[in-house]
Amino acid sequence: FKRKGLQVRPRSRTLTAVHEAILEDVVAPSEILGKRTRIGVDGSKVMKIFLDPKDKDKENVEAKMSTFSAVYKKLTNKEAQFVFPTA
């Protein structure tokens, strides 16, 4: 399937990289600590994004978490759940 003279697509142009950049921009004031993909029995995928607990009180991030999910879903068509990790 490889055509002669075709170059490798740069990482910054891949769909994965673009979705990562969108995710970073959506949670802008907060930092992302980790991500987990949870796959349900029915095959549905939900991404769990862990945010930095230090940002919990800053700029009422707690109240914006549902908004983060809605915006990310609208832009990428992927389900995401934003949580603060528990100690």
mmCIF file of N, CA and C in Angstrom:
data_model
loop_
_atom_site.group_PDB
_atom_site.id
_atom_site.type_symbol
_atom_site.label_atom_id
_atom_site.label_comp_id
_atom_site.label_asym_id
_atom_site.label_seq_id
_atom_site.Cartn_x
_atom_site.Cartn_y
_atom_site.Cartn_z
ATOM 1 N N PHE A 1 0.815 -1.207 0.000
ATOM 2 C CA PHE A 1 0.000 0.000 0.000
ATOM 3 C C PHE A 1 0.853 1.264 0.000
ATOM 4 N N LYS A 2 2.150 1.118 0.246
ATOM 5 C CA LYS A 2 3.012 2.283 0.328
ATOM 6 C C LYS A 2 3.345 2.788 -1.077
ATOM 7 N N ARG A 3 3.024 4.044 -1.310
ATOM 8 C CA ARG A 3 3.325 4.627 -2.618
ATOM 9 C C ARG A 3 4.743 5.189 -2.613
ATOM 10 N N LYS A 4 5.354 5.149 -3.769
ATOM 11 C CA LYS A 4 6.724 5.645 -3.884
ATOM 12 C C LYS A 4 6.752 7.165 -3.721
ATOM 13 N N GLY A 5 7.660 7.646 -2.886
ATOM 14 C CA GLY A 5 7.812 9.079 -2.700
ATOM 15 C C GLY A 5 6.897 9.669 -1.633
ATOM 16 N N LEU A 6 6.056 8.839 -1.028
ATOM 17 C CA LEU A 6 5.143 9.342 0.000
ATOM 18 C C LEU A 6 5.879 9.456 1.328
ATOM 19 N N GLN A 7 5.792 10.610 1.949
ATOM 20 C CA GLN A 7 6.506 10.812 3.202
ATOM 21 C C GLN A 7 5.638 10.455 4.395
ATOM 22 N N VAL A 8 6.291 10.250 5.534
ATOM 23 C CA VAL A 8 5.583 9.941 6.762
ATOM 24 C C VAL A 8 4.883 11.202 7.263
ATOM 25 N N ARG A 9 3.660 11.046 7.731
ATOM 26 C CA ARG A 9 2.899 12.184 8.240
ATOM 27 C C ARG A 9 3.536 12.668 9.550
ATOM 28 N N PRO A 10 3.777 13.979 9.681
ATOM 29 C CA PRO A 10 4.370 14.484 10.925
ATOM 30 C C PRO A 10 3.432 14.284 12.107
ATOM 31 N N ARG A 11 4.010 14.036 13.264
ATOM 32 C CA ARG A 11 3.244 13.755 14.477
ATOM 33 C C ARG A 11 2.236 14.864 14.786
ATOM 34 N N SER A 12 2.598 16.109 14.524
ATOM 35 C CA SER A 12 1.716 17.236 14.834
ATOM 36 C C SER A 12 0.465 17.263 13.957
ATOM 37 N N ARG A 13 0.454 16.480 12.868
ATOM 38 C CA ARG A 13 -0.690 16.464 11.960
ATOM 39 C C ARG A 13 -1.594 15.251 12.167
ATOM 40 N N THR A 14 -1.216 14.334 13.061
ATOM 41 C CA THR A 14 -2.036 13.136 13.254
ATOM 42 C C THR A 14 -3.276 13.467 14.073
ATOM 43 N N LEU A 15 -4.309 12.664 13.918
ATOM 44 C CA LEU A 15 -5.564 12.866 14.637
ATOM 45 C C LEU A 15 -5.353 12.770 16.146
ATOM 46 N N THR A 16 -4.520 11.817 16.555
ATOM 47 C CA THR A 16 -4.234 11.642 17.981
ATOM 48 C C THR A 16 -3.600 12.900 18.564
ATOM 49 N N ALA A 17 -2.613 13.453 17.870
ATOM 50 C CA ALA A 17 -1.922 14.650 18.348
ATOM 51 C C ALA A 17 -2.867 15.842 18.419
ATOM 52 N N VAL A 18 -3.746 15.953 17.434
ATOM 53 C CA VAL A 18 -4.706 17.057 17.407
ATOM 54 C C VAL A 18 -5.677 16.934 18.577
ATOM 55 N N HIS A 19 -6.173 15.719 18.854
ATOM 56 C CA HIS A 19 -7.081 15.505 19.981
ATOM 57 C C HIS A 19 -6.395 15.769 21.317
ATOM 58 N N GLU A 20 -5.114 15.406 21.428
ATOM 59 C CA GLU A 20 -4.338 15.700 22.640
ATOM 60 C C GLU A 20 -4.232 17.205 22.847
ATOM 61 N N ALA A 21 -3.962 17.933 21.782
ATOM 62 C CA ALA A 21 -3.827 19.391 21.854
ATOM 63 C C ALA A 21 -5.148 20.036 22.243
ATOM 64 N N ILE A 22 -6.254 19.524 21.688
ATOM 65 C CA ILE A 22 -7.582 20.043 22.038
ATOM 66 C C ILE A 22 -7.850 19.817 23.521
ATOM 67 N N LEU A 23 -7.506 18.626 24.006
ATOM 68 C CA LEU A 23 -7.710 18.300 25.424
ATOM 69 C C LEU A 23 -6.926 19.249 26.325
ATOM 70 N N GLU A 24 -5.676 19.514 25.965
ATOM 71 C CA GLU A 24 -4.849 20.454 26.730
ATOM 72 C C GLU A 24 -5.489 21.844 26.755
ATOM 73 N N ASP A 25 -6.008 22.278 25.605
ATOM 74 C CA ASP A 25 -6.605 23.604 25.501
ATOM 75 C C ASP A 25 -7.914 23.710 26.273
ATOM 76 N N VAL A 26 -8.692 22.634 26.298
ATOM 77 C CA VAL A 26 -9.985 22.657 26.985
ATOM 78 C C VAL A 26 -9.804 22.850 28.494
ATOM 79 N N VAL A 27 -8.825 22.166 29.081
ATOM 80 C CA VAL A 27 -8.616 22.262 30.537
ATOM 81 C C VAL A 27 -7.569 23.316 30.892
ATOM 82 N N ALA A 28 -7.389 24.289 30.015
ATOM 83 C CA ALA A 28 -6.291 25.260 30.024
ATOM 84 C C ALA A 28 -5.713 25.677 31.376
ATOM 85 N N PRO A 29 -6.482 26.203 32.341
ATOM 86 C CA PRO A 29 -5.774 26.632 33.558
ATOM 87 C C PRO A 29 -5.258 25.466 34.383
ATOM 88 N N SER A 30 -5.829 24.304 34.217
ATOM 89 C CA SER A 30 -5.459 23.130 35.014
ATOM 90 C C SER A 30 -4.454 22.259 34.257
ATOM 91 N N GLU A 31 -3.778 21.379 34.995
ATOM 92 C CA GLU A 31 -2.813 20.458 34.400
ATOM 93 C C GLU A 31 -3.401 19.050 34.366
ATOM 94 N N ILE A 32 -3.073 18.286 33.347
ATOM 95 C CA ILE A 32 -3.512 16.899 33.255
ATOM 96 C C ILE A 32 -2.431 16.008 33.854
ATOM 97 N N LEU A 33 -2.827 15.194 34.844
ATOM 98 C CA LEU A 33 -1.868 14.289 35.477
ATOM 99 C C LEU A 33 -1.811 12.939 34.781
ATOM 100 N N GLY A 34 -2.963 12.446 34.333
ATOM 101 C CA GLY A 34 -2.971 11.145 33.682
ATOM 102 C C GLY A 34 -4.270 10.896 32.944
ATOM 103 N N LYS A 35 -4.264 9.831 32.136
ATOM 104 C CA LYS A 35 -5.450 9.469 31.363
ATOM 105 C C LYS A 35 -5.615 7.960 31.392
ATOM 106 N N ARG A 36 -6.859 7.513 31.456
ATOM 107 C CA ARG A 36 -7.180 6.099 31.377
ATOM 108 C C ARG A 36 -8.355 5.952 30.419
ATOM 109 N N THR A 37 -8.317 4.938 29.597
ATOM 110 C CA THR A 37 -9.451 4.649 28.723
ATOM 111 C C THR A 37 -10.189 3.466 29.299
ATOM 112 N N ARG A 38 -11.462 3.661 29.567
ATOM 113 C CA ARG A 38 -12.283 2.602 30.140
ATOM 114 C C ARG A 38 -13.221 2.094 29.056
ATOM 115 N N ILE A 39 -13.171 0.785 28.818
ATOM 116 C CA ILE A 39 -14.015 0.194 27.789
ATOM 117 C C ILE A 39 -15.090 -0.634 28.464
ATOM 118 N N GLY A 40 -16.339 -0.273 28.207
ATOM 119 C CA GLY A 40 -17.469 -0.958 28.821
ATOM 120 C C GLY A 40 -17.739 -2.298 28.160
ATOM 121 N N VAL A 41 -18.613 -3.088 28.782
ATOM 122 C CA VAL A 41 -18.971 -4.407 28.262
ATOM 123 C C VAL A 41 -19.607 -4.286 26.877
ATOM 124 N N ASP A 42 -20.332 -3.188 26.674
ATOM 125 C CA ASP A 42 -20.994 -2.982 25.377
ATOM 126 C C ASP A 42 -20.056 -2.413 24.313
ATOM 127 N N GLY A 43 -18.783 -2.191 24.673
ATOM 128 C CA GLY A 43 -17.808 -1.693 23.706
ATOM 129 C C GLY A 43 -17.640 -0.185 23.707
ATOM 130 N N SER A 44 -18.395 0.520 24.559
ATOM 131 C CA SER A 44 -18.280 1.973 24.611
ATOM 132 C C SER A 44 -16.986 2.369 25.324
ATOM 133 N N LYS A 45 -16.361 3.413 24.826
ATOM 134 C CA LYS A 45 -15.108 3.883 25.411
ATOM 135 C C LYS A 45 -15.344 5.196 26.142
ATOM 136 N N VAL A 46 -14.814 5.301 27.359
ATOM 137 C CA VAL A 46 -14.877 6.538 28.125
ATOM 138 C C VAL A 46 -13.462 6.850 28.591
ATOM 139 N N MET A 47 -12.991 8.044 28.263
ATOM 140 C CA MET A 47 -11.669 8.450 28.721
ATOM 141 C C MET A 47 -11.797 9.148 30.055
ATOM 142 N N LYS A 48 -11.004 8.707 31.033
ATOM 143 C CA LYS A 48 -10.979 9.368 32.332
ATOM 144 C C LYS A 48 -9.726 10.218 32.370
ATOM 145 N N ILE A 49 -9.902 11.520 32.561
ATOM 146 C CA ILE A 49 -8.764 12.428 32.604
ATOM 147 C C ILE A 49 -8.594 12.914 34.030
ATOM 148 N N PHE A 50 -7.416 12.665 34.594
ATOM 149 C CA PHE A 50 -7.125 13.069 35.965
ATOM 150 C C PHE A 50 -6.465 14.437 35.961
ATOM 151 N N LEU A 51 -7.087 15.386 36.666
ATOM 152 C CA LEU A 51 -6.567 16.747 36.738
ATOM 153 C C LEU A 51 -5.769 16.935 38.024
ATOM 154 N N ASP A 52 -4.904 17.931 38.015
ATOM 155 C CA ASP A 52 -4.043 18.230 39.166
ATOM 156 C C ASP A 52 -4.879 18.708 40.348
ATOM 157 N N PRO A 53 -4.780 18.031 41.514
ATOM 158 C CA PRO A 53 -5.575 18.442 42.682
ATOM 159 C C PRO A 53 -5.227 19.851 43.190
ATOM 160 N N LYS A 54 -4.033 20.341 42.851
ATOM 161 C CA LYS A 54 -3.649 21.692 43.276
ATOM 162 C C LYS A 54 -4.523 22.755 42.615
ATOM 163 N N ASP A 55 -5.095 22.417 41.461
ATOM 164 C CA ASP A 55 -5.929 23.364 40.719
ATOM 165 C C ASP A 55 -7.396 23.305 41.130
ATOM 166 N N LYS A 56 -7.718 22.462 42.108
ATOM 167 C CA LYS A 56 -9.114 22.254 42.497
ATOM 168 C C LYS A 56 -9.800 23.549 42.933
ATOM 169 N N ASP A 57 -9.110 24.339 43.739
ATOM 170 C CA ASP A 57 -9.710 25.577 44.261
ATOM 171 C C ASP A 57 -9.508 26.772 43.318
ATOM 172 N N LYS A 58 -8.625 26.624 42.338
ATOM 173 C CA LYS A 58 -8.301 27.733 41.440
ATOM 174 C C LYS A 58 -9.369 27.892 40.357
ATOM 175 N N GLU A 59 -9.907 29.104 40.196
ATOM 176 C CA GLU A 59 -10.855 29.458 39.135
ATOM 177 C C GLU A 59 -12.012 28.467 39.009
ATOM 178 N N ASN A 60 -12.595 28.078 40.128
ATOM 179 C CA ASN A 60 -13.699 27.109 40.252
ATOM 180 C C ASN A 60 -13.711 26.031 39.152
ATOM 181 N N VAL A 61 -12.595 25.318 39.037
ATOM 182 C CA VAL A 61 -12.438 24.255 38.047
ATOM 183 C C VAL A 61 -13.448 23.137 38.314
ATOM 184 N N GLU A 62 -13.747 22.908 39.594
ATOM 185 C CA GLU A 62 -14.695 21.849 39.985
ATOM 186 C C GLU A 62 -16.046 22.031 39.276
ATOM 187 N N ALA A 63 -16.501 23.278 39.186
ATOM 188 C CA ALA A 63 -17.793 23.570 38.566
ATOM 189 C C ALA A 63 -17.743 23.432 37.043
ATOM 190 N N LYS A 64 -16.559 23.566 36.464
ATOM 191 C CA LYS A 64 -16.432 23.554 35.006
ATOM 192 C C LYS A 64 -16.236 22.159 34.416
ATOM 193 N N MET A 65 -16.148 21.134 35.248
ATOM 194 C CA MET A 65 -15.800 19.801 34.754
ATOM 195 C C MET A 65 -16.827 19.244 33.764
ATOM 196 N N SER A 66 -18.098 19.480 34.012
ATOM 197 C CA SER A 66 -19.117 19.004 33.070
ATOM 198 C C SER A 66 -19.025 19.779 31.754
ATOM 199 N N THR A 67 -18.648 21.042 31.855
ATOM 200 C CA THR A 67 -18.457 21.862 30.653
ATOM 201 C C THR A 67 -17.275 21.341 29.838
ATOM 202 N N PHE A 68 -16.183 20.982 30.528
ATOM 203 C CA PHE A 68 -15.019 20.398 29.853
ATOM 204 C C PHE A 68 -15.448 19.180 29.038
ATOM 205 N N SER A 69 -16.247 18.298 29.669
ATOM 206 C CA SER A 69 -16.702 17.075 29.005
ATOM 207 C C SER A 69 -17.544 17.389 27.773
ATOM 208 N N ALA A 70 -18.470 18.335 27.918
ATOM 209 C CA ALA A 70 -19.363 18.692 26.813
ATOM 210 C C ALA A 70 -18.584 19.284 25.638
ATOM 211 N N VAL A 71 -17.639 20.163 25.932
ATOM 212 C CA VAL A 71 -16.847 20.813 24.876
ATOM 213 C C VAL A 71 -15.973 19.784 24.157
ATOM 214 N N TYR A 72 -15.325 18.909 24.918
ATOM 215 C CA TYR A 72 -14.454 17.890 24.321
ATOM 216 C C TYR A 72 -15.263 16.928 23.455
ATOM 217 N N LYS A 73 -16.453 16.561 23.925
ATOM 218 C CA LYS A 73 -17.337 15.666 23.165
ATOM 219 C C LYS A 73 -17.766 16.321 21.852
ATOM 220 N N LYS A 74 -18.086 17.604 21.905
ATOM 221 C CA LYS A 74 -18.536 18.335 20.724
ATOM 222 C C LYS A 74 -17.413 18.444 19.681
ATOM 223 N N LEU A 75 -16.192 18.688 20.149
ATOM 224 C CA LEU A 75 -15.074 18.895 19.236
ATOM 225 C C LEU A 75 -14.512 17.590 18.655
ATOM 226 N N THR A 76 -14.452 16.536 19.481
ATOM 227 C CA THR A 76 -13.771 15.313 19.046
ATOM 228 C C THR A 76 -14.685 14.109 18.895
ATOM 229 N N ASN A 77 -15.924 14.220 19.364
ATOM 230 C CA ASN A 77 -16.881 13.116 19.349
ATOM 231 C C ASN A 77 -16.402 11.935 20.201
ATOM 232 N N LYS A 78 -15.652 12.222 21.268
ATOM 233 C CA LYS A 78 -15.181 11.200 22.211
ATOM 234 C C LYS A 78 -15.724 11.533 23.597
ATOM 235 N N GLU A 79 -16.155 10.491 24.312
ATOM 236 C CA GLU A 79 -16.630 10.682 25.684
ATOM 237 C C GLU A 79 -15.425 10.874 26.606
ATOM 238 N N ALA A 80 -15.511 11.871 27.480
ATOM 239 C CA ALA A 80 -14.435 12.105 28.441
ATOM 240 C C ALA A 80 -15.029 12.443 29.796
ATOM 241 N N GLN A 81 -14.361 11.974 30.830
ATOM 242 C CA GLN A 81 -14.801 12.216 32.200
ATOM 243 C C GLN A 81 -13.618 12.846 32.942
ATOM 244 N N PHE A 82 -13.832 14.007 33.500
ATOM 245 C CA PHE A 82 -12.750 14.720 34.189
ATOM 246 C C PHE A 82 -12.915 14.529 35.689
ATOM 247 N N VAL A 83 -11.839 14.065 36.325
ATOM 248 C CA VAL A 83 -11.880 13.801 37.773
ATOM 249 C C VAL A 83 -10.583 14.261 38.428
ATOM 250 N N PHE A 84 -10.686 14.515 39.729
ATOM 251 C CA PHE A 84 -9.487 14.744 40.532
ATOM 252 C C PHE A 84 -9.137 13.435 41.201
ATOM 253 N N PRO A 85 -7.858 13.019 41.149
ATOM 254 C CA PRO A 85 -7.493 11.741 41.753
ATOM 255 C C PRO A 85 -7.647 11.779 43.277
ATOM 256 N N THR A 86 -8.108 10.667 43.844
ATOM 257 C CA THR A 86 -8.237 10.589 45.296
ATOM 258 C C THR A 86 -6.978 9.934 45.852
ATOM 259 N N ALA A 87 -6.540 10.436 46.999
ATOM 260 C CA ALA A 87 -5.308 9.930 47.595
ATOM 261 C C ALA A 87 -5.498 8.538 48.109
#
